[in-house]
Tab-separated table of C-alpha atoms in Angstrom:
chain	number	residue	atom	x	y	z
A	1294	UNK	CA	-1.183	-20.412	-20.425
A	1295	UNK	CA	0.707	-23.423	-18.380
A	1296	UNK	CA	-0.628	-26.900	-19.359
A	1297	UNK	CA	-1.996	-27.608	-16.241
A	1298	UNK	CA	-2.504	-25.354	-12.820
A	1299	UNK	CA	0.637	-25.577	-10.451
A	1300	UNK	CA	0.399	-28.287	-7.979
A	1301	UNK	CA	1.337	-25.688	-5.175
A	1302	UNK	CA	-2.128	-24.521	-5.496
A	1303	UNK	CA	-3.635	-27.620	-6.144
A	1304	UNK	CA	-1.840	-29.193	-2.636
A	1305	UNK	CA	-3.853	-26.349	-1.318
A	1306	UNK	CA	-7.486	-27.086	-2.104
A	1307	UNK	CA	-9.769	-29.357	0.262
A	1308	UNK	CA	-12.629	-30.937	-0.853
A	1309	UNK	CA	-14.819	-29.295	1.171
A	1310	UNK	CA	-14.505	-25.981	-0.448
A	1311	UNK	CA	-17.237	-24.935	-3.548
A	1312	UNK	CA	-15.563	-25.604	-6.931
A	1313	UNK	CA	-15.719	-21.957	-7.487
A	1314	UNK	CA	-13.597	-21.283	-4.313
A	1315	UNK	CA	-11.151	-23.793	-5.189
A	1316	UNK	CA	-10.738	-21.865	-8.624
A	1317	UNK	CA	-10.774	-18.915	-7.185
A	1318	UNK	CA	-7.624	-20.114	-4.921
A	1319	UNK	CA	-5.349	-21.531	-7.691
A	1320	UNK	CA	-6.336	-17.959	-9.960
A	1321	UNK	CA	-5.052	-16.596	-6.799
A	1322	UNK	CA	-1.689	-18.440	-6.632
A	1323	UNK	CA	-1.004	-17.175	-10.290
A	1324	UNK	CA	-1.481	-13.554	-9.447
A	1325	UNK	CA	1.142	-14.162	-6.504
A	1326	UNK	CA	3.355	-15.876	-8.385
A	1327	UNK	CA	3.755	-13.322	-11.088
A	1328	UNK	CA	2.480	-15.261	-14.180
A	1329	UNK	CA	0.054	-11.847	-14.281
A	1330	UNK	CA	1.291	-8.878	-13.266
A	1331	UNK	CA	-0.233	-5.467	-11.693
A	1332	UNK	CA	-2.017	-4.089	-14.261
A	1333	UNK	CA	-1.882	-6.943	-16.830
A	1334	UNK	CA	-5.206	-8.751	-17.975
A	1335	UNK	CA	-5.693	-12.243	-17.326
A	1336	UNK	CA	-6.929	-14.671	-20.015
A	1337	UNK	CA	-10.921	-14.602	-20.465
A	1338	UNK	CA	-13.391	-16.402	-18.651
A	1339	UNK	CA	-14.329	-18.709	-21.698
A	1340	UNK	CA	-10.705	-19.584	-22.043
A	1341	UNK	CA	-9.816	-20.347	-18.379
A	1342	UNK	CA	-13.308	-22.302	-17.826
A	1343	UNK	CA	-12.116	-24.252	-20.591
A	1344	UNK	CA	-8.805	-24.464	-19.461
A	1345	UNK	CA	-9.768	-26.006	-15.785
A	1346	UNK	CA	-12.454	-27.659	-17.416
A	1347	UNK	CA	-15.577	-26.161	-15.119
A	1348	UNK	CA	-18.272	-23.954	-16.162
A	1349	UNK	CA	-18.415	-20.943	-17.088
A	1350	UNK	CA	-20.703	-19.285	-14.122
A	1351	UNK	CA	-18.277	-21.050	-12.150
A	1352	UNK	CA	-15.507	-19.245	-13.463
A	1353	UNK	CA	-16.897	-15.981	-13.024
A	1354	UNK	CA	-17.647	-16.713	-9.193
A	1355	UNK	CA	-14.066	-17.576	-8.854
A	1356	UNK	CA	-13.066	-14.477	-10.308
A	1357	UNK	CA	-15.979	-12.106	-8.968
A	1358	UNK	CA	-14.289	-13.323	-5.628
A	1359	UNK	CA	-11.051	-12.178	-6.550
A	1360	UNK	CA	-12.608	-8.803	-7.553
A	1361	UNK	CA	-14.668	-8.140	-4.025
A	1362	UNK	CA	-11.206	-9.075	-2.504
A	1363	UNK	CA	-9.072	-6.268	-4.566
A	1364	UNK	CA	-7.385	-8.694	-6.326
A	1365	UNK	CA	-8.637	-8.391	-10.052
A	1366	UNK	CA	-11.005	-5.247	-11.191
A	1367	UNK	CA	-12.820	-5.435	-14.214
A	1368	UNK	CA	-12.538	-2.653	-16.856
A	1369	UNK	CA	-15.510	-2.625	-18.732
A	1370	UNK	CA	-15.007	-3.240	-22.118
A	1371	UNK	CA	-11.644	-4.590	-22.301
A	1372	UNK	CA	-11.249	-7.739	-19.676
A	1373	UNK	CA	-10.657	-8.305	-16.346
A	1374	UNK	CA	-7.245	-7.157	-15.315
A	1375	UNK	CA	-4.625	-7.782	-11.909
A	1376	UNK	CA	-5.050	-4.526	-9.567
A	1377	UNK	CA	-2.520	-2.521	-10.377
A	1378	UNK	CA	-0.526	-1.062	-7.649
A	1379	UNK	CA	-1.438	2.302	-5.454
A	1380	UNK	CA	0.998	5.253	-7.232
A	1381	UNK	CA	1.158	7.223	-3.579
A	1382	UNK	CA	-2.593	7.343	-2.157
A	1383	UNK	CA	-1.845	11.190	-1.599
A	1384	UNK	CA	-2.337	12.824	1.923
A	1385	UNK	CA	-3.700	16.479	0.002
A	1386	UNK	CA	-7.118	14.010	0.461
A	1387	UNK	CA	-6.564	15.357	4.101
A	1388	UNK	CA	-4.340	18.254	4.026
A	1389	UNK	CA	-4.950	21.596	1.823
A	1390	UNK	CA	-2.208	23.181	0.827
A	1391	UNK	CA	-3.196	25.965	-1.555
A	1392	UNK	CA	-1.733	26.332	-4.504
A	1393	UNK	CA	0.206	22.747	-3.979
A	1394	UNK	CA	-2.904	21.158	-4.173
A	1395	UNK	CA	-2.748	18.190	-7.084
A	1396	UNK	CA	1.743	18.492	-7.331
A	1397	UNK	CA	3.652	15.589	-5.806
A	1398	UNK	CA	5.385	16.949	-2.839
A	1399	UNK	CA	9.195	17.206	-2.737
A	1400	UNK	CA	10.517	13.959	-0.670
A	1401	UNK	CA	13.562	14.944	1.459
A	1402	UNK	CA	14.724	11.464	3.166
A	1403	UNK	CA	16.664	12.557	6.339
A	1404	UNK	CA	17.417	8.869	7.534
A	1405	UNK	CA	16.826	5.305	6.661
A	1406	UNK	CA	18.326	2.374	8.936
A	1407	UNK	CA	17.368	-1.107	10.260
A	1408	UNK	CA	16.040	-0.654	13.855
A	1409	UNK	CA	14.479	-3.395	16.446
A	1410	UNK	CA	10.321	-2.071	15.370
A	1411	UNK	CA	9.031	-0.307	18.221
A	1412	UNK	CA	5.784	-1.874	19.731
A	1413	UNK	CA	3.618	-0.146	17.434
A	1414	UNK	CA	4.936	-0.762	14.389
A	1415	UNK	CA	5.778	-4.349	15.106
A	1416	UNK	CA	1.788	-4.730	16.234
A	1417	UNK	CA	0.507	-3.213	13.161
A	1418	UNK	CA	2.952	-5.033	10.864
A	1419	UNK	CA	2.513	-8.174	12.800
A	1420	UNK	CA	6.132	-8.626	13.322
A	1421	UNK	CA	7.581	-10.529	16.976
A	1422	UNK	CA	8.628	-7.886	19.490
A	1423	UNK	CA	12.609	-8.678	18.966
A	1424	UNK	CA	12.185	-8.237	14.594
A	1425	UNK	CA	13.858	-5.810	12.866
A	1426	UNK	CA	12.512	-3.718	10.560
A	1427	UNK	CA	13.876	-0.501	8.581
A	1428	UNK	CA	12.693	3.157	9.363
A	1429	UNK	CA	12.610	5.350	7.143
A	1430	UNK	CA	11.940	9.391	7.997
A	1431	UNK	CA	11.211	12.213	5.590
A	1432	UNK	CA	9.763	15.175	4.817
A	1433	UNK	CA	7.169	16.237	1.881
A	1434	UNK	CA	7.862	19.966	1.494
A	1435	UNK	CA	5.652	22.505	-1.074
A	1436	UNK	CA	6.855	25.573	-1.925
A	1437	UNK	CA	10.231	24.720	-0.146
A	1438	UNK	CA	8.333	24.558	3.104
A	1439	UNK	CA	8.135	21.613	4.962
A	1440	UNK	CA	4.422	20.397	5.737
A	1441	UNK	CA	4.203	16.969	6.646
A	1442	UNK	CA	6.494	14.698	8.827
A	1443	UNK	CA	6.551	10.713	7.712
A	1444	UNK	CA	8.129	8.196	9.598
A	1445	UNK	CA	7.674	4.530	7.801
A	1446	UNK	CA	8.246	1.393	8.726
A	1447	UNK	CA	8.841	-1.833	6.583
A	1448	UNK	CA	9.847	-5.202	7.522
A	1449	UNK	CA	13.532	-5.670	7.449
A	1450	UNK	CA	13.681	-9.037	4.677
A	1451	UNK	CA	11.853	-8.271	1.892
A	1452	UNK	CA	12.641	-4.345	2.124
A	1453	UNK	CA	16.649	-4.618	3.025
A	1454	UNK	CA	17.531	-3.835	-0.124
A	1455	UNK	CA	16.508	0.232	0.150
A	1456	UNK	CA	19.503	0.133	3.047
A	1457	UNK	CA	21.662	0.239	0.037
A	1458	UNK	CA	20.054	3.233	-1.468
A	1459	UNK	CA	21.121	6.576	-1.464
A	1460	UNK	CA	18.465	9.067	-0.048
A	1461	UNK	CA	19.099	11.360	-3.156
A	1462	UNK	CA	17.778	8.600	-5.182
A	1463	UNK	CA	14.620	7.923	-2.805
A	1464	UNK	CA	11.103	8.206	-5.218
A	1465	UNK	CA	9.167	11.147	-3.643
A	1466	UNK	CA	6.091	8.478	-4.102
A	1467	UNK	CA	7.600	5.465	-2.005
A	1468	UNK	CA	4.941	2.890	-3.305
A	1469	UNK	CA	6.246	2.957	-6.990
A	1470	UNK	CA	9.869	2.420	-5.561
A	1471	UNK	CA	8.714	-0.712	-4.022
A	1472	UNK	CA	7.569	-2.007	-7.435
A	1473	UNK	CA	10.331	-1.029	-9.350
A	1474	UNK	CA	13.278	-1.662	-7.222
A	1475	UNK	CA	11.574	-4.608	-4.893
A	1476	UNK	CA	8.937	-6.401	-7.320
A	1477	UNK	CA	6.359	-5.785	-3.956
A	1478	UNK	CA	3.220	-4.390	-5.440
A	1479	UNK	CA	0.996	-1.573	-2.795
A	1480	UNK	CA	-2.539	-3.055	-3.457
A	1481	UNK	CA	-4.393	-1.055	-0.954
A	1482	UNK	CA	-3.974	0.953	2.028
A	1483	UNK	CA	-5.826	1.903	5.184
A	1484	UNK	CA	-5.633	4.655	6.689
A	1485	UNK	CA	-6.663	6.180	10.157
A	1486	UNK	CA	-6.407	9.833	11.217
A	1487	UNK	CA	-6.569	11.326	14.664
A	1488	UNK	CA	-5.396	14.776	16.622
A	1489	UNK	CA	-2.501	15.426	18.260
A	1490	UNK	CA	-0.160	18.245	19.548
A	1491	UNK	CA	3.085	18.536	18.129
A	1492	UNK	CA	6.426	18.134	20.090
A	1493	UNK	CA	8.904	20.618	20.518
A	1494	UNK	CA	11.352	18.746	17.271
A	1495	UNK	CA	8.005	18.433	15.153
A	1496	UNK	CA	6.893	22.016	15.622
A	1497	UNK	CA	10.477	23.725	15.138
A	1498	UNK	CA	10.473	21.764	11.574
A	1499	UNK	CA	7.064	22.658	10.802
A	1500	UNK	CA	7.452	26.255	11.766
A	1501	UNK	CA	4.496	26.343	14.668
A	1502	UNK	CA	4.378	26.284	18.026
A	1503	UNK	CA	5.112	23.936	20.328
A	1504	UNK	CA	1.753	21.608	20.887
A	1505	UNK	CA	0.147	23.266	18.269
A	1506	UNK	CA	-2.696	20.867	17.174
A	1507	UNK	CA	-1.626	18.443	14.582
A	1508	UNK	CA	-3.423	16.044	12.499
A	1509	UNK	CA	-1.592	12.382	12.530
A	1510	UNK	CA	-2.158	9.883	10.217
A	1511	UNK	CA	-1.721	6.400	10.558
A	1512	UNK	CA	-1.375	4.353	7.454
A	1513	UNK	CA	-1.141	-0.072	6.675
A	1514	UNK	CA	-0.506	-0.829	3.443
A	1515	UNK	CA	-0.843	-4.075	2.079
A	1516	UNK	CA	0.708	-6.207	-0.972
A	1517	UNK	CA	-1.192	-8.551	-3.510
A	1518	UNK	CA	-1.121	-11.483	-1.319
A	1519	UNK	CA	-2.818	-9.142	1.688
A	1520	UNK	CA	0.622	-8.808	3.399
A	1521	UNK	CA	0.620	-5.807	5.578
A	1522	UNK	CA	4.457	-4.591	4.342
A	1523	UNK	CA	4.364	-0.750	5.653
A	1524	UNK	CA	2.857	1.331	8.524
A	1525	UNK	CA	3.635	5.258	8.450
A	1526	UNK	CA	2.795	7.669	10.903
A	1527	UNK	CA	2.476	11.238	8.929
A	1528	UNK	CA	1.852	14.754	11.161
A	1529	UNK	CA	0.919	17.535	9.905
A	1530	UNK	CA	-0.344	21.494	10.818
A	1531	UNK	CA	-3.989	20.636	11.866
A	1532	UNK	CA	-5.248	24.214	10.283
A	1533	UNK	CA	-4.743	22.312	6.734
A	1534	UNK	CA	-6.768	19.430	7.328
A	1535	UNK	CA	-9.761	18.974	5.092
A	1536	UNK	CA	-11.887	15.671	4.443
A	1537	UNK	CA	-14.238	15.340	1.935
A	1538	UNK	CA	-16.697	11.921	1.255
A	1539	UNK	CA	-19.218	10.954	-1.119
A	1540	UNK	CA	-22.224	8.576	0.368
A	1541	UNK	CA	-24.686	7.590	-2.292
């Protein structure tokens, strides 16, 4: 542990704010600057209440914060740990597939190439109308058969990199890629689905006909820092679609 808390998150606090909030805000600054990784546990509460010199109940608001915001998650038993990134958040949540249900779909990248974003993307990625940003389409096939179409989107800076890639070497989960080969952690994902009919291209690749009803889902996906780094658009054969929830 660093001698004293960075001053970049220290030029951030106003006095105004509850001590626990402040704390919370310089915990937060450590996460994002990668002294505590995805997955790796931060130091305990009695040690980092000693360490800022604050109590402990203030400590554990700080970092019951962090938790409610998706930050940390404790693990009961063994500490409190950074959120560790999302592996693929799987679309089989919506879409049966008999006997592919629970494989990882094959990942067949048929293009990937800086573009200007087109007005919805750049709206739900927050980017200005004029930004680039790199598209990405492929197709998740079981059995051989193509099911699902995915276009993504990701901004252009922190994602150029994957221009340089070759689509043979594309992850068939994307959001481990980004860790590995970018260092930008998926820490949660939002997703909304509605129906559509599918367009003459979409249903001659899916094998249906033309404006057969189609399920599209529209996915954000944020980083640690709450960064909204990817929107996808994902159709598939409406017949497959199955949602289940749990309310308690």
């Amino acid at each position: 542990m660093p001698a004293s808390p960075s001053s970049s998150s220290s030029d951030k606090y106003t006095q105004s704010q509850p001590l626990w909030a402040r704390i919370a805000l310089a915990l937060r600054g450590r996460v994002l600057a990668g002294e505590w990784k995805a997955g790796e546990a931060i130091p305990a509460e009695s040690a980092l209440s000693e360490f800022y010199g604050v109590a402990l109940g203030t400590m554990r608001g700080a970092i019951q914060s962090l938790v409610e915001d998706g930050l940390l998650e404790r693990i009961h038993g063994r500490g409190t740990f950074v959120r560790g990134g999302l592996t693929g958040a799987t679309m089989l949540r919506f879409f049966r597939f008999g006997s592919a249900e629970g494989d990882v779909p094959e990942s067949r990248i048929k293009s990937v190439r800086a573009v200007k974003a087109p007005t919805l993307a750049a709206r739900e990625l927050l980017l200005a109308a004029d930004e680039q940003a790199i598209c990405i389409e492929r197709q998740r096939c079981w059995d051989g058969k193509v099911q699902l179409l995915e276009t993504l989107w990701v901004p252009h800076g922190p994602f150029k990199a994957l221009l340089d890639v070759e689509k043979k070497d594309f992850s068939p989960l994307m959001y481990p890629m980004y860790a590995e080969r970018l260092g930008i952690t998926v820490n949660r994902a939002v997703d909304e689905l509605s129906v559509d009919r599918l367009s003459a291209a979409q249903a001659r690749t899916l094998d249906l006909p033309v404006g057969h009803p189609a399920l599209r889902v529209e996915r954000v996906a944020f980083d640690l820092a709450g960064r909204r780094i990817e929107f996808r658009v994902t159709i598939g054969n409406a017949d497959h679609f199955r949602y289940r929830a749990e309310i308690r």
